[in-house]
Short mmCIF file of C-alpha atoms and ligand atoms in Angstrom, two decimals:
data_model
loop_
_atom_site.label_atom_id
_atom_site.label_comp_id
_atom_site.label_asym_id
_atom_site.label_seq_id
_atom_site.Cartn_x
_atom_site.Cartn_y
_atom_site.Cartn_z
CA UNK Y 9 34.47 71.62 86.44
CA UNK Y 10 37.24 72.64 84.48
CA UNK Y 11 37.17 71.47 80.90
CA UNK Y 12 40.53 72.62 79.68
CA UNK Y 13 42.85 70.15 80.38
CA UNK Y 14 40.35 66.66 80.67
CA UNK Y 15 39.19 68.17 77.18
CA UNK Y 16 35.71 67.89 75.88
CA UNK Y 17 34.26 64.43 74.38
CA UNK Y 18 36.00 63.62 71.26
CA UNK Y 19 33.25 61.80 68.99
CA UNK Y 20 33.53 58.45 67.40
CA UNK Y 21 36.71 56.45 68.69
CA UNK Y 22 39.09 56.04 65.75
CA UNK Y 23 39.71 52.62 64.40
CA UNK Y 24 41.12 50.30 66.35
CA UNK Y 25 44.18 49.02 64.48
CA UNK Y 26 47.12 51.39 65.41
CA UNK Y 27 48.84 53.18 62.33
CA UNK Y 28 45.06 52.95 60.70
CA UNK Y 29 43.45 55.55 63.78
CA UNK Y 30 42.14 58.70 62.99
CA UNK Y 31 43.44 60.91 65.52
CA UNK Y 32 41.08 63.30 66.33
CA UNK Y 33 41.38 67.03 67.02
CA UNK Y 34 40.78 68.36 70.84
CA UNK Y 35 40.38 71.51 73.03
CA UNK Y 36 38.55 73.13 70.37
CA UNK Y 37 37.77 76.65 71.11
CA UNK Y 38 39.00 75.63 74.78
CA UNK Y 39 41.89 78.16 74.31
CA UNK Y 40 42.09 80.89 76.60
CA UNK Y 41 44.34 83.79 76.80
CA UNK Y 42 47.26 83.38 79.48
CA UNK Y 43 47.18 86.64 81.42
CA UNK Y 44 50.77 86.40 82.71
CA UNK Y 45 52.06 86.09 79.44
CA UNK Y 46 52.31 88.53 76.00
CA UNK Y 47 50.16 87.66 73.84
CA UNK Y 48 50.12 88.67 70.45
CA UNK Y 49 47.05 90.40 69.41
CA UNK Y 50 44.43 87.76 68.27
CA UNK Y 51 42.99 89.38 64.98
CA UNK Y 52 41.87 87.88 61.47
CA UNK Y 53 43.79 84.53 60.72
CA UNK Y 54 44.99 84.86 64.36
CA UNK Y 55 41.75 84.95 66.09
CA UNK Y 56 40.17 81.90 63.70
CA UNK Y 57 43.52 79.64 64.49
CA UNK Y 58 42.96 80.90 68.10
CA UNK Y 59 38.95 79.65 68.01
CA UNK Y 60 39.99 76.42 66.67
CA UNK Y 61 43.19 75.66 68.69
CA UNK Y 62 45.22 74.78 65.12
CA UNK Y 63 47.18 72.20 66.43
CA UNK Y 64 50.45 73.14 63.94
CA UNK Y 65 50.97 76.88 64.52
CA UNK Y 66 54.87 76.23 64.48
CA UNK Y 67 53.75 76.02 60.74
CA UNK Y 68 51.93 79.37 60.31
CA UNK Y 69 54.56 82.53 59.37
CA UNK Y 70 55.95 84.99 61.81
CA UNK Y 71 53.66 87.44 62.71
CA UNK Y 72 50.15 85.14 62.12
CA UNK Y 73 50.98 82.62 65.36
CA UNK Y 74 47.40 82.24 66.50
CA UNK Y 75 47.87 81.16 69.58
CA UNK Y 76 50.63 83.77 71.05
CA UNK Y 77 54.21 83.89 72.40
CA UNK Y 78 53.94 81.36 75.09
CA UNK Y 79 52.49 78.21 73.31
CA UNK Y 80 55.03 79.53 70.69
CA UNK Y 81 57.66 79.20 73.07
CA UNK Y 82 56.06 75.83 74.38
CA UNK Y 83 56.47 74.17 70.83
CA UNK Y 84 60.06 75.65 70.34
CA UNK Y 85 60.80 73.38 73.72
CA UNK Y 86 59.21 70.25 71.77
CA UNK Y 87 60.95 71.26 68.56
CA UNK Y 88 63.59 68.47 69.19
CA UNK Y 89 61.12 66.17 68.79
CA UNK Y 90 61.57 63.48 66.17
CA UNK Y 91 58.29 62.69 63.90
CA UNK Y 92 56.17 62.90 67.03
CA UNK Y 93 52.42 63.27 66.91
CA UNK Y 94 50.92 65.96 67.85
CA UNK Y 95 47.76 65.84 69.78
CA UNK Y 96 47.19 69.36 71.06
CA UNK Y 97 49.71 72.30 71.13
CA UNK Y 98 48.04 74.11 74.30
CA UNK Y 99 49.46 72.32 76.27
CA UNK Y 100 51.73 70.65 74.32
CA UNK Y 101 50.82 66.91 73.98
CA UNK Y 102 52.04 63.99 71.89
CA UNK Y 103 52.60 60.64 71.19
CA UNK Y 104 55.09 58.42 69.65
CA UNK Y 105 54.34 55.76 66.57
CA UNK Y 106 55.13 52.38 67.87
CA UNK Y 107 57.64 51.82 65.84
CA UNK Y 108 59.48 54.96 66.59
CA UNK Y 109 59.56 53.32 70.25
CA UNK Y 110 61.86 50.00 68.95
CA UNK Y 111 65.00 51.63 70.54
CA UNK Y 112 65.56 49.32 73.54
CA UNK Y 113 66.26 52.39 75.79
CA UNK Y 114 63.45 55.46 74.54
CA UNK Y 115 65.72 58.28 73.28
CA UNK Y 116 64.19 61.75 75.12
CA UNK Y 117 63.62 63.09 70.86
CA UNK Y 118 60.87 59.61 71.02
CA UNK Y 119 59.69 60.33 74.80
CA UNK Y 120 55.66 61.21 74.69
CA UNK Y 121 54.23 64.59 76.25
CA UNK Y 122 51.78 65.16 78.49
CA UNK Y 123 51.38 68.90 79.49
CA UNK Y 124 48.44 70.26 81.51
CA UNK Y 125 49.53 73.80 81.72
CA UNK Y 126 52.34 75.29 80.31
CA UNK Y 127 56.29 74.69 80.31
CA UNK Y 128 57.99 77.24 83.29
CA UNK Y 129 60.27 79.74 82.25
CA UNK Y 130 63.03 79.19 83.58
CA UNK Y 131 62.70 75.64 82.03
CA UNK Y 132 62.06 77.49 78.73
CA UNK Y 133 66.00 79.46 79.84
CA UNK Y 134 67.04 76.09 81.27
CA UNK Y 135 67.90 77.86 84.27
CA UNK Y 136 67.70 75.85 87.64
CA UNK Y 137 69.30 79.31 89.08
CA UNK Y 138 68.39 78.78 93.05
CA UNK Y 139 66.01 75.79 92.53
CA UNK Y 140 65.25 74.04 95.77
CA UNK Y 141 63.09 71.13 96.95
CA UNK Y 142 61.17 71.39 100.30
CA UNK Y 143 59.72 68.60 101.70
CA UNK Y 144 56.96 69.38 104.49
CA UNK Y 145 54.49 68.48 105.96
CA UNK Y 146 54.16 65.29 108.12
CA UNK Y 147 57.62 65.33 108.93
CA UNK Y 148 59.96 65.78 111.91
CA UNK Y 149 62.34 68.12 109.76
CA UNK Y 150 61.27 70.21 107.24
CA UNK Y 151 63.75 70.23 104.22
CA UNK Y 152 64.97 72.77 101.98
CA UNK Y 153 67.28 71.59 99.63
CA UNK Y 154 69.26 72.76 96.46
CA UNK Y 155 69.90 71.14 93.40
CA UNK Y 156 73.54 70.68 94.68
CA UNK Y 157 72.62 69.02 98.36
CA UNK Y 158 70.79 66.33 96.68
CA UNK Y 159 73.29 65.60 94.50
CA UNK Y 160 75.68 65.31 97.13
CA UNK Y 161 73.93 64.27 100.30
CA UNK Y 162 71.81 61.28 98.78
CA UNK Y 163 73.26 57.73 97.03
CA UNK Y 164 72.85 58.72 93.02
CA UNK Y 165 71.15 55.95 91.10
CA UNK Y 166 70.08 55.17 87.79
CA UNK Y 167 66.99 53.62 86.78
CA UNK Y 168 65.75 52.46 83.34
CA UNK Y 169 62.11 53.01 83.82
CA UNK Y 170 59.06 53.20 82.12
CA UNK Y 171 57.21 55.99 81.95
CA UNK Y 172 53.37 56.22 80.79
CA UNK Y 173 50.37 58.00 81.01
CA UNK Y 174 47.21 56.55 81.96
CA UNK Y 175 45.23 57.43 79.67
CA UNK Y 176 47.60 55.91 77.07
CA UNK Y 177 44.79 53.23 74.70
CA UNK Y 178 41.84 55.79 75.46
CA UNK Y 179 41.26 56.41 71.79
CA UNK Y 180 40.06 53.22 71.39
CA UNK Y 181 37.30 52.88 73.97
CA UNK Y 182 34.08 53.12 72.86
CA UNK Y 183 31.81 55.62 73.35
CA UNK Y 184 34.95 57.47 73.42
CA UNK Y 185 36.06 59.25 76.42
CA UNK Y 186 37.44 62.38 76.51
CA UNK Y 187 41.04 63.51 76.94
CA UNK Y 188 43.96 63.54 74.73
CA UNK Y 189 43.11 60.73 72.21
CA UNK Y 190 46.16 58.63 72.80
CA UNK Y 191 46.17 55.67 71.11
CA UNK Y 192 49.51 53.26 72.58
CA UNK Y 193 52.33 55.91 72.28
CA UNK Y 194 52.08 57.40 75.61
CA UNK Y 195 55.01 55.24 76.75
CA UNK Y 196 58.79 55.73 77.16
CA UNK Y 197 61.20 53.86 78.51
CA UNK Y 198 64.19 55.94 79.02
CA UNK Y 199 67.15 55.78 81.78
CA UNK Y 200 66.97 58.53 84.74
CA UNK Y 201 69.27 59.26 87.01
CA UNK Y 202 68.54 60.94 90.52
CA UNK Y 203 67.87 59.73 94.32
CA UNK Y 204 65.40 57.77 96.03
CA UNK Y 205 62.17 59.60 97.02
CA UNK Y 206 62.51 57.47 100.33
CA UNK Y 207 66.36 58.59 101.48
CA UNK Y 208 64.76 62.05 101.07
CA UNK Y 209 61.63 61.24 102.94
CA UNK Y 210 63.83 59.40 105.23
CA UNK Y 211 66.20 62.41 105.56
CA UNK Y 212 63.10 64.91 106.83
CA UNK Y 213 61.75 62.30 109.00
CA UNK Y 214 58.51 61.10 108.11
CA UNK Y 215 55.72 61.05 110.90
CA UNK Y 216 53.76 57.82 111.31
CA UNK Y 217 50.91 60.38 110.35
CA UNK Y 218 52.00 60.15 106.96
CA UNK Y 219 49.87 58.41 104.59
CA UNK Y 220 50.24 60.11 101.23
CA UNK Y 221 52.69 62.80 99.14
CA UNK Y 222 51.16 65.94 97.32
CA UNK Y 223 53.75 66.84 94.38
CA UNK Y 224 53.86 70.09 93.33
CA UNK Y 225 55.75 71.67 90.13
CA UNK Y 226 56.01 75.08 88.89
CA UNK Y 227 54.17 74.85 85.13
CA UNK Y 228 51.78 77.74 84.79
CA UNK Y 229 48.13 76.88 84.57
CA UNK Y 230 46.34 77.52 81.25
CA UNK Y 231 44.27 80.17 82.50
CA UNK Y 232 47.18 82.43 83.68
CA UNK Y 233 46.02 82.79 87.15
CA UNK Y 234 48.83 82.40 89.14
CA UNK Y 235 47.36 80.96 92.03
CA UNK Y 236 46.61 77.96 90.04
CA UNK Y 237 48.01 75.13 90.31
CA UNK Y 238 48.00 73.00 86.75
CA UNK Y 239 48.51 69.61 88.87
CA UNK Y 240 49.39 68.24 91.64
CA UNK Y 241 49.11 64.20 92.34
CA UNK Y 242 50.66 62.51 94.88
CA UNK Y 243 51.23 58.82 96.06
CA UNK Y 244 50.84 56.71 99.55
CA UNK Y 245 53.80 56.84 101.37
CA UNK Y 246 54.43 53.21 101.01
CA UNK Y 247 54.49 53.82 97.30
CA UNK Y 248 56.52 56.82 97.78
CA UNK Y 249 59.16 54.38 100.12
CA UNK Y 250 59.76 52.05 97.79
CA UNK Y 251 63.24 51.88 96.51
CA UNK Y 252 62.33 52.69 92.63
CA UNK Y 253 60.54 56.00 93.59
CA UNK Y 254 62.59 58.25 92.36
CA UNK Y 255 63.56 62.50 92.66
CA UNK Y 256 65.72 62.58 88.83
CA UNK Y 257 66.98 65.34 87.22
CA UNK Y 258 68.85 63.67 84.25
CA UNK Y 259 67.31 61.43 81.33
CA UNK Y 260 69.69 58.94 79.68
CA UNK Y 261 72.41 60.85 81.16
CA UNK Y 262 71.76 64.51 79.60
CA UNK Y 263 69.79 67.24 82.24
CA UNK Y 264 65.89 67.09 81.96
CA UNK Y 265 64.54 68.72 79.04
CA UNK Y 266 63.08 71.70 79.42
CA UNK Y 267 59.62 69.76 78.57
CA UNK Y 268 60.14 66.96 80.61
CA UNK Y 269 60.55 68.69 83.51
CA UNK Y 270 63.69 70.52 84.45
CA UNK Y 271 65.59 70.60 86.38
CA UNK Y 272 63.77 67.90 88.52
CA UNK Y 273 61.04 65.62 88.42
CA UNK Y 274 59.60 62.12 90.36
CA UNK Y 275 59.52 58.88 88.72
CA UNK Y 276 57.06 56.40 90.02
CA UNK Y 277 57.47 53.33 88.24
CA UNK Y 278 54.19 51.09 88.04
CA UNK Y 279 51.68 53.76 88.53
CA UNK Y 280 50.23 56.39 86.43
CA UNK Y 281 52.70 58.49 84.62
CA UNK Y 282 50.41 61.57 86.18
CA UNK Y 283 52.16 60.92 89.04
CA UNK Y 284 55.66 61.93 87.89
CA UNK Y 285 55.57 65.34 88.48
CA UNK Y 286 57.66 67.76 86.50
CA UNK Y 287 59.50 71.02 87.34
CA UNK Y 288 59.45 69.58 90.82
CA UNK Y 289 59.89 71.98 93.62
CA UNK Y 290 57.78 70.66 96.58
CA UNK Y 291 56.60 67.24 98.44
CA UNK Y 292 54.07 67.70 100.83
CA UNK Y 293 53.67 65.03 103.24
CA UNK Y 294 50.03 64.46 103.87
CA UNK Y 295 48.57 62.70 106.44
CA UNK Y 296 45.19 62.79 104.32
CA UNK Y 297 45.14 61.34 100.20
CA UNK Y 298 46.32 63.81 98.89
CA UNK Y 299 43.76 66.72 97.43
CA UNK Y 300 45.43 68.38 94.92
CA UNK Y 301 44.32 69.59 91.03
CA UNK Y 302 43.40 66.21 89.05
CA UNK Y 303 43.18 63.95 92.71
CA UNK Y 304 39.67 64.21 92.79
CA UNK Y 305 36.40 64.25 90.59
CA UNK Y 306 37.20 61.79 87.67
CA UNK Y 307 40.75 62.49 86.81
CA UNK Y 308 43.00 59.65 87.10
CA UNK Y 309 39.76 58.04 88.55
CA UNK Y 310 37.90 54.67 88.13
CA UNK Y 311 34.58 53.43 88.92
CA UNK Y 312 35.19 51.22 91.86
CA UNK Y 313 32.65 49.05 90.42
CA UNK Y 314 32.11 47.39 86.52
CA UNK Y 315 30.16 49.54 84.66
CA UNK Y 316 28.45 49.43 81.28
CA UNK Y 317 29.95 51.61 78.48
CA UNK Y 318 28.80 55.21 78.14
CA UNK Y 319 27.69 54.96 82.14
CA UNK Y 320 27.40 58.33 83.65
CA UNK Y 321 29.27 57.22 87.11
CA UNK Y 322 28.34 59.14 90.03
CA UNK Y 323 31.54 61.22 91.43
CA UNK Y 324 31.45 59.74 94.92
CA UNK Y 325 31.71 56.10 93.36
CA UNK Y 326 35.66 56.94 91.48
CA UNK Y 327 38.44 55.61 93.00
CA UNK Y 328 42.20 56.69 92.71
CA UNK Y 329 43.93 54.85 89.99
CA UNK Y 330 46.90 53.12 91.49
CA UNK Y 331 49.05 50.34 89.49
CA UNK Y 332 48.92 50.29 85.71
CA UNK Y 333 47.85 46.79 83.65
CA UNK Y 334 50.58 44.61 81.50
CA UNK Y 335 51.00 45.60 78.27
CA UNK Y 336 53.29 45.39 75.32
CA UNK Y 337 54.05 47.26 72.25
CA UNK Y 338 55.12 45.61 68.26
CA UNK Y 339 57.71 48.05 67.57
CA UNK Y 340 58.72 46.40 63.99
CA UNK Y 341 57.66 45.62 61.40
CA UNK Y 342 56.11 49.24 61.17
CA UNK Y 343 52.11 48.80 60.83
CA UNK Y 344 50.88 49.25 56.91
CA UNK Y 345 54.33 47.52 56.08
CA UNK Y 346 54.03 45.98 52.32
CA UNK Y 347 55.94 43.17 51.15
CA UNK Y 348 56.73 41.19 54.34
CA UNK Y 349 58.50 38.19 53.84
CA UNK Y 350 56.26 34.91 54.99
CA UNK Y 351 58.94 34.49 57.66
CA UNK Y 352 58.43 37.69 59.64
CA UNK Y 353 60.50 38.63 62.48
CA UNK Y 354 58.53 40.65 64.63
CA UNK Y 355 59.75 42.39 67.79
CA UNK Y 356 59.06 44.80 70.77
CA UNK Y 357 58.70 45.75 74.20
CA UNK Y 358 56.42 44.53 77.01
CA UNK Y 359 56.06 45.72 80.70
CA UNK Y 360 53.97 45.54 83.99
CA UNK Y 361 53.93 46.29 87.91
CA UNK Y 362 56.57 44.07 88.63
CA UNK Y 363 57.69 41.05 85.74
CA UNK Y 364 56.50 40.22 82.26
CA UNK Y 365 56.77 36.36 82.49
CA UNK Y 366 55.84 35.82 78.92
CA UNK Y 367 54.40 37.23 75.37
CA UNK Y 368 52.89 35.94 72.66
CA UNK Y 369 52.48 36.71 69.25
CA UNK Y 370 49.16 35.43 66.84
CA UNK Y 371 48.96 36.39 62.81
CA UNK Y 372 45.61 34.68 63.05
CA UNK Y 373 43.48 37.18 65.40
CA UNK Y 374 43.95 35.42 68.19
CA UNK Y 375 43.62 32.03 66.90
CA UNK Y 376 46.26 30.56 67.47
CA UNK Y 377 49.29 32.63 69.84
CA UNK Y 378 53.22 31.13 69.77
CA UNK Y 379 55.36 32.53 72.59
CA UNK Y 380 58.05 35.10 71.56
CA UNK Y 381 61.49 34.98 72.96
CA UNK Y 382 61.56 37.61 76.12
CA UNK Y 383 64.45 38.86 77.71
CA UNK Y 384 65.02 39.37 81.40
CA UNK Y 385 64.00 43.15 82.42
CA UNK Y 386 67.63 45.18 83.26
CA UNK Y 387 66.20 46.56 86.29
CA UNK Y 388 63.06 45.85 88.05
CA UNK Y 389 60.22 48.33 86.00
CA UNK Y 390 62.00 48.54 83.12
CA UNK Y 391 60.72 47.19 79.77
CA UNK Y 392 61.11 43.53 78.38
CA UNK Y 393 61.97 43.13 74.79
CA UNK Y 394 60.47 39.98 72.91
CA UNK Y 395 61.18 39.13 69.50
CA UNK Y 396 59.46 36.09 67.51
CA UNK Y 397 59.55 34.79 64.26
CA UNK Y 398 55.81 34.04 62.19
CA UNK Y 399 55.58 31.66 59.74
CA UNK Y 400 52.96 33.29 57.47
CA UNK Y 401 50.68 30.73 55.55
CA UNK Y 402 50.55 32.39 52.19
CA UNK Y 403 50.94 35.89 50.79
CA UNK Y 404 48.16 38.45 52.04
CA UNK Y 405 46.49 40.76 54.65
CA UNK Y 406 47.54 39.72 58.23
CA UNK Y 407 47.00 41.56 61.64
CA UNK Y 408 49.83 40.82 64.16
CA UNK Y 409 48.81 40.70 67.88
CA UNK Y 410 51.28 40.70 71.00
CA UNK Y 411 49.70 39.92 73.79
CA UNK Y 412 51.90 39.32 77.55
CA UNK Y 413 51.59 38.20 81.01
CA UNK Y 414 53.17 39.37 84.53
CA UNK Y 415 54.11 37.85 87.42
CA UNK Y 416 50.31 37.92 88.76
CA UNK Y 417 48.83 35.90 85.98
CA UNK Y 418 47.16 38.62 84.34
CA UNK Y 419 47.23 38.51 80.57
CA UNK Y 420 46.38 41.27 78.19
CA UNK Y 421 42.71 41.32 77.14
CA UNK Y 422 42.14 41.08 73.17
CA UNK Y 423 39.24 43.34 73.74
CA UNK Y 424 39.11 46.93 75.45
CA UNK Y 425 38.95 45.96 79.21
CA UNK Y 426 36.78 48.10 81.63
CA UNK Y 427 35.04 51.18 80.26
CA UNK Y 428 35.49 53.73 82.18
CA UNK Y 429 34.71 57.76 81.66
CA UNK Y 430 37.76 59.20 81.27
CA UNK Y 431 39.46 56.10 79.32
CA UNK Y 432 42.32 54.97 82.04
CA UNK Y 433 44.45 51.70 81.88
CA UNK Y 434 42.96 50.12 78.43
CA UNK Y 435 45.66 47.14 78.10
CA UNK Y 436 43.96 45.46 75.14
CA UNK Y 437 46.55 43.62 73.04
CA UNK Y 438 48.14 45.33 70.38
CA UNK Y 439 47.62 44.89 66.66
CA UNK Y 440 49.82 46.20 63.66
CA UNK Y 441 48.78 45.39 60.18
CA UNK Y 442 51.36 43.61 57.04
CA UNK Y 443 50.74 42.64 53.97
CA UNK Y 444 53.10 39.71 53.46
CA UNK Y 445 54.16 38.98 49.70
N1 MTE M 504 54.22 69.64 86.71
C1 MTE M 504 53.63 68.74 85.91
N2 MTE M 504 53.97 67.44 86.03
C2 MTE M 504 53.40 66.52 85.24
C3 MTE M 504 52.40 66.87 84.30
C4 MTE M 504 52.05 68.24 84.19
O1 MTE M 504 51.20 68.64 83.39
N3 MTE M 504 52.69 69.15 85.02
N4 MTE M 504 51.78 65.87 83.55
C5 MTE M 504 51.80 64.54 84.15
C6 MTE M 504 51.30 63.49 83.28
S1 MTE M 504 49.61 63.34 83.17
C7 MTE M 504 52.13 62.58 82.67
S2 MTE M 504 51.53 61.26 81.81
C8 MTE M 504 53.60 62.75 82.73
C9 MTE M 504 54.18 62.86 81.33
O2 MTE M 504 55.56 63.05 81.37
P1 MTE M 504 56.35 63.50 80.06
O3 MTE M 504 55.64 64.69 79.49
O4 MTE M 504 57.72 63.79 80.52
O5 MTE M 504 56.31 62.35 79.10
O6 MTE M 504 53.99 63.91 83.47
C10 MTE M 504 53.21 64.17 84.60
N5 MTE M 504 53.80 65.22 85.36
MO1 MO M 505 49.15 61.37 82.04
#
């Protein structure tokens, strides 16, 4: 199995009041020299950053980068980032405060990161120099298309969708799983531009053999071996048909960053970010699920049955993780605020597979909940802002809870829902701390 990327176990699961979480450190001594790459000569300081996998080496002087040229070059593409967290620097992960997410459409400085291998060159030159697409497979004509052809032979939309991993709330399960300890800022919700997925598929011709896509990007795998592939989901083909499953290549009307994929990615709204591959260059129409890197074994994986915390599952019994839960994020007041006023306004963003039909608010831990003002979505899959005023009782230590509901009746849990071993789709209601004056 290969450790790199799902990352070993991470220890005790931080606390469970965002702001208040310890994030821990991961992919200690995981790091491997990238063959295809120069790397600098791991010696003294070097080789002891290199063991531990320092997560801030954009800190460490010119000459002492323990990690080597192309994880340098991978944090000078994140550099724009504003006051991100970083989770792991090889490859580049991290996650956004929630209250660095209270734009109403996510800026691409505030998007998260989720790397498994490492950002493409040409991405690195932003170069899309005789980029195509193929699409292949189970299909009547095989396509081969430039960046230009899509542009041009497809109907351009643009989508304000959200965007999250699923292993966003893992930190919090407990035992803790392990994988990038994200605790809820693995979530954007920015505007993309591009063409359907299905005038594409349509366009090739797709066989009634199809019954899944196989996505396939260009991002170097960790070890350097060329003939790996870092990852490659896919989706069924009714998924893939829908009108919101998207081919982009711009982000709130600006080309892909180099990070985020350029100059092409998908966008499947509803499922697991995973599936949104970057530095897209190939769909393979299937007529099996697809098999590709992190399809099988437990990534992106549930039991398909409850199990008990800390259960050691048996491979054969994970399912594919399809649709991800409701869920909603307090984006202000900041947690750890001091000084609230006793009449706090409190606001944020909330978002399902299909409509958030209401969210409510409790300053009592669940207590009592009052129902926040939500506003219609813009488009279908994009996030719902709420805002609510609390009346605060008297001056003190309060936890604020958001908690919403979708169109199918299900209601965040106040609790971690399902335990599972690698920590997917934990929806548990979100909790900021104030201390009201
Ligand atoms: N080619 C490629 N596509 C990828 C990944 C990757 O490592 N390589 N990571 C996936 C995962 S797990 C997630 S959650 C999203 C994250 O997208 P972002 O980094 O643009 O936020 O990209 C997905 N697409
Ligand atoms: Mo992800």
């Amino acid at each position: 199995m290969d450790y790199r990327n799902e990352d070993q176990p991470s220890g005790a699961a931080p606390n469970e009041i965002d702001g208040l979480s310890i994030v821990s450190e991961e992919d200690g001594a995981q790091v491997e020299d990238a063959g295809r790459r120069t790397f600098l000569k791991a010696t003294g300081i070097a080789a002891l950053g290199s063991a531990l996998a320092v997560p801030f080496a954009r800190f460490f002087p010119e000459g002492l980068s323990p990690v080597g040229i192309a994880q340098a070059q991978d944090m000078d593409a994140y550099a724009f980032k504003d006051q991100l967290t970083l989770l792991n620097d090889r490859p580049v992960n991290a996650e956004t405060a929630a209250h660095l997410l209270d734009d109403k459409i996510t800026p691409a400085n505030r998007l998260f990161i989720r790397n498994n291998g490492m950002v493409p060159d040409h991405a690195l030159a932003m170069d899309a120099t005789g980029w195509t697409l193929t699409v292949d497979g189970e299909v009547d004509n095989p396509l081969e298309l430039t960046l230009d052809q899509l542009k041009s032979d497809f109907e351009v939309v643009t989508r304000q969708l959200v965007l999250e991993c699923g292993g966003n709330g893992r930190a919090f399960f407990v035992p803790g799983a392990s994988g990038n300890q994200w605790t809820t800022g693995a979530v954007g919700c920015p505007e993309w531009t591009g063409v359907r997925m299905r005038d594409v598929l349509n366009a090739a011709g797709v066989k009634p053999t199809a019954v899944y896509t196989g996505h396939y990007g260009n991002d170097p795998h960790l070890s350097g071996d060329p003939d790996k592939v870092s990852i490659s989901r896919g989706i069924p083909i009714e998924k893939a048909l829908e009108e919101d499953s998207l081919i982009v290549w711009a982000m709130n009307g600006e080309d892909l960053p180099a990070i985020h994929g350029f100059p092409l990615r998908t966008i499947v709204p509803g499922y697991p970010g995973s599936t949104a591959q970057k530095w897209l260059n190939r769909i393979w129409v299937r007529d099996v699920v697809h098999d590709g890197p992190k399809m099988g074994g437990y990534s992106y994986r549930m039991p398909a049955y409850p199990v008990a915390p800390g259960t050691e599952v048996p491979e054969e019994d994970m399912v594919i993780m399809t649709t991800m839960p409701v869920k909603s994020l307090i984006t202000s007041p900041a947690t750890g605020t001091n000084s609230v006023g006793r009449s706090l306004d409190v606001r944020g963003h909330a978002w399902a597979d299909g409509d958030v039909t209401s969210v409510h608010v409790s300053h009592d831990f669940g207590q009592t909940w009052q129902e926040a003002n939500l506003e219609k979505p813009r488009n279908k899959y994009c996030w719902q802002h709420f805002n609510a005023t609390i009346e605060l009782p008297q001056a003190g230590y309060y936890e604020i809870w958001a908690r919403a509901t979708d169109t199918n009746g299900y209601t965040q849990p106040v609790t971690t829902p399902g335990w599972n071993p690698r920590g997917y789709g934990n929806n548990m209601v979100h909790r900021i701390a104030v201390i009201a004056s």
